[in-house]
Every structure is written in structure tokens, then in C-alpha cells.
């Protein structure tokens, strides 16, 4: 018999596949058909995203790392008596480690809570964040909202929530506001929010960032079909989908699509999907919203935060904003 922790993991894996199937069924039935971008991040998708972060055309990670290294000490100075940090979607954990290193010696014990739906991502991030030996690390395998609630219950004293990497850009505007509002509800007045946001920049730079000449972003996009084939028994013919990235200036977002090169008839038995696509029909897989600095401030204020500081990386057009729960 499996030990109870392994049984719990198997049960939660089964629930995750059921949710995946339900989402695939629902979103592919929309017009145009869609797939939620958070399903990009299986083990291969996470590795491809890590590779994207190293691409010369994708500046988000480098810009944010520069800002964290340069201003991390000020983040901690502005939030004196900080005892808890919660990072939502920590990725490899390297950025949190950078922030903690920039902060220098900690005057009081600090617990870092890492929240992610992926167990493998959490294990890697926990190892990286804990490697400095200066913090206690706790992990929560959960959605952002559920993980934040869990962490907030366990938190003692002043708390900082970090939401980095422009992950906020993958929410549509009402979703971003609802998300930040939920973060605010989980916090007490005086707690902090550190938000990394990619800024609007010239279209050629945006196009290269989301359609790179090495084809890594195309592989990242198509891997979603690989995942559906593997986990849900789908029969997507990968060669028949072209990666496309377009900048919609009016909506201030880069959209990624997978466009059928020829007529396609797709079956996904575990999601009960029977999908027909004509040549040129897109499946919309991601929106990545880009902000102006003033939009970030206005959004935070509308969600119950007071702006504390904002640092801009001009080289790659990125903003790191520290706000305080009002
Ligand atoms: C994770 N997220 C902020 C990335 C973005 O830029 O929207 C995901 C990504 N999509 C294509 N490249 C990177």
C-alpha cells in the first residue's frame, strides 16, 4: 500500500487531470477556441519557460533581476519588522533568492511561503530559496488564492506578498483587479505587495519576445498540445499548428495562438472533445498584457493599496512596484 502522503498526492494528481479535462472541454468550445495559459507549465513547459527567460529577446527576467538586486535592500528597509514573505508562482526560486541576498542580514527570523500548483516547481524553488540558510521555507501546493489564504493563516507579523515576473500580465484586466483585490483581503493594513510588471514597448521588440528566432516560444506554445495528447489522450498533429504572436495595441496585449495549417479534426477522448478546425483557424493560448507605469499605480490604488515605491528598468521596459495595504 502507498504511504498516506503518496496517496494524497495521487488523489490530488487525479483531481488536477479532471480539472484539466473540464477546462479543455469548456475553453475549446469557445469561439475562437481557447486554452488557459496556466496549463503551459508541466515539467517540459516549465523547462521551456526557463529557457525563454534566457533568450536575448525576452528581457522580463533580466530586467526584474536587475531591479531586485539594486533595490531589494530598500524593499526590506521600507517594510521594517517584516516576518513573513509569500511568493505566488516562484518559478525556479532564483528571484526570491536574489531579493533575500540584496536585503542582507535579516534582523529577525523570516519565513518564506512559496505557493504553486506544481509540486516539482515547488521542490526546486524551495531548494533555491532555502540555500542561503537565512530563512525558513514553507511550501503550499495550491492555487494562488488558496495558497495565499493558507499562508496568511500561518503568518505571524508583517507580511510581504511577492508577485513577480509580470505574471499579472496573464490575467485580463477584470481578472487582474479581482486577483489584487483578493491579495488585499488576505493582508492587514501595513503589509506589503511587491509587483513586477512588463511595460508597453515598441511592437518589434514585443513580437521578438513572443516569437523568437530560435523557436523556443513556439515549442513552449505547442507543448500545450503535447500535454493534451499525453494526459487526455488527444490526437493533435503537432506539425499542423503554427505558432503566432500578435500585438493588439488597443487592448495592450500580446496574444499567442496556434493556427491550423490545414483542416483538422481533433479527438480528445478524456475531455470528451471533438474539434474541427478549418485552415487558418486559431486556438488562442495566451494573452500577455503590457502596462504603463501610471496604470499599475491606478490598479493598485483601486484594489486597496497605497503606492510606496516604483523602480523602472529603462533598458527592457519593466516596473517593480512596492505597495502597502491601505
Ligand atoms: C509567465 N508569463 C508572465 C510569461 C509572459 O511573458 O506572459 C509567459 C510567456 N509566454 C510567452 N513567453 C513567456
CSV table of N, CA and C and ligand atoms in Angstrom, one decimal, residues 41 49 52 58 60 165-167 170 210 217 220 256 286 288, ligand 1:
chain,number,residue,atom,x,y,z
A,41,UNK,N,2.5,24.9,-18.0
A,41,UNK,CA,3.6,24.7,-17.0
A,41,UNK,C,3.6,23.2,-16.5
A,49,UNK,N,10.0,27.4,-20.4
A,49,UNK,CA,9.8,28.8,-19.9
A,49,UNK,C,11.1,29.3,-19.3
A,52,UNK,N,13.2,30.3,-22.2
A,52,UNK,CA,12.7,31.6,-22.7
A,52,UNK,C,13.3,32.8,-21.9
A,58,UNK,N,13.9,38.2,-24.8
A,58,UNK,CA,12.9,38.2,-23.7
A,58,UNK,C,13.5,38.8,-22.5
A,60,UNK,N,12.2,40.3,-19.7
A,60,UNK,CA,11.5,40.4,-18.4
A,60,UNK,C,12.3,39.9,-17.2
A,165,UNK,N,7.7,38.6,-12.1
A,165,UNK,CA,7.8,38.1,-13.5
A,165,UNK,C,6.7,38.5,-14.4
A,166,UNK,N,5.9,39.6,-14.1
A,166,UNK,CA,4.8,40.0,-14.9
A,166,UNK,C,3.7,38.9,-15.0
A,167,UNK,N,3.6,38.1,-14.0
A,167,UNK,CA,2.6,37.1,-14.1
A,167,UNK,C,1.2,37.7,-14.1
A,170,UNK,N,-0.7,37.9,-17.4
A,170,UNK,CA,-1.5,36.8,-18.0
A,170,UNK,C,-3.0,36.8,-17.5
A,210,UNK,N,8.0,37.3,-28.1
A,210,UNK,CA,7.0,36.3,-28.1
A,210,UNK,C,7.0,35.4,-29.3
A,217,UNK,N,9.8,29.8,-28.0
A,217,UNK,CA,8.5,30.2,-27.6
A,217,UNK,C,7.4,29.4,-28.4
A,220,UNK,N,7.3,26.1,-26.6
A,220,UNK,CA,6.5,26.3,-25.4
A,220,UNK,C,5.0,26.3,-25.7
A,256,UNK,N,-1.0,35.0,-28.0
A,256,UNK,CA,-0.3,33.9,-28.7
A,256,UNK,C,-1.4,32.9,-29.1
A,286,UNK,N,-2.8,32.3,-25.1
A,286,UNK,CA,-2.3,33.2,-24.0
A,286,UNK,C,-2.5,34.7,-24.4
A,288,UNK,N,-0.8,38.3,-22.9
A,288,UNK,CA,0.2,38.9,-22.0
A,288,UNK,C,0.0,40.4,-22.1
B,1,LIG,C1,4.7,33.8,-17.3
B,1,LIG,N1,4.4,34.9,-18.2
B,1,LIG,C2,4.5,36.2,-17.5
B,1,LIG,C3,5.1,34.9,-19.5
B,1,LIG,C4,4.6,36.1,-20.3
B,1,LIG,O1,5.5,36.8,-20.7
B,1,LIG,O2,3.4,36.3,-20.5
B,1,LIG,C5,4.8,33.6,-20.2
B,1,LIG,C6,5.3,33.6,-21.6
B,1,LIG,N2,4.6,33.4,-22.7
B,1,LIG,C7,5.4,33.5,-23.8
B,1,LIG,N3,6.7,33.8,-23.3
B,1,LIG,C8,6.6,33.8,-22.0
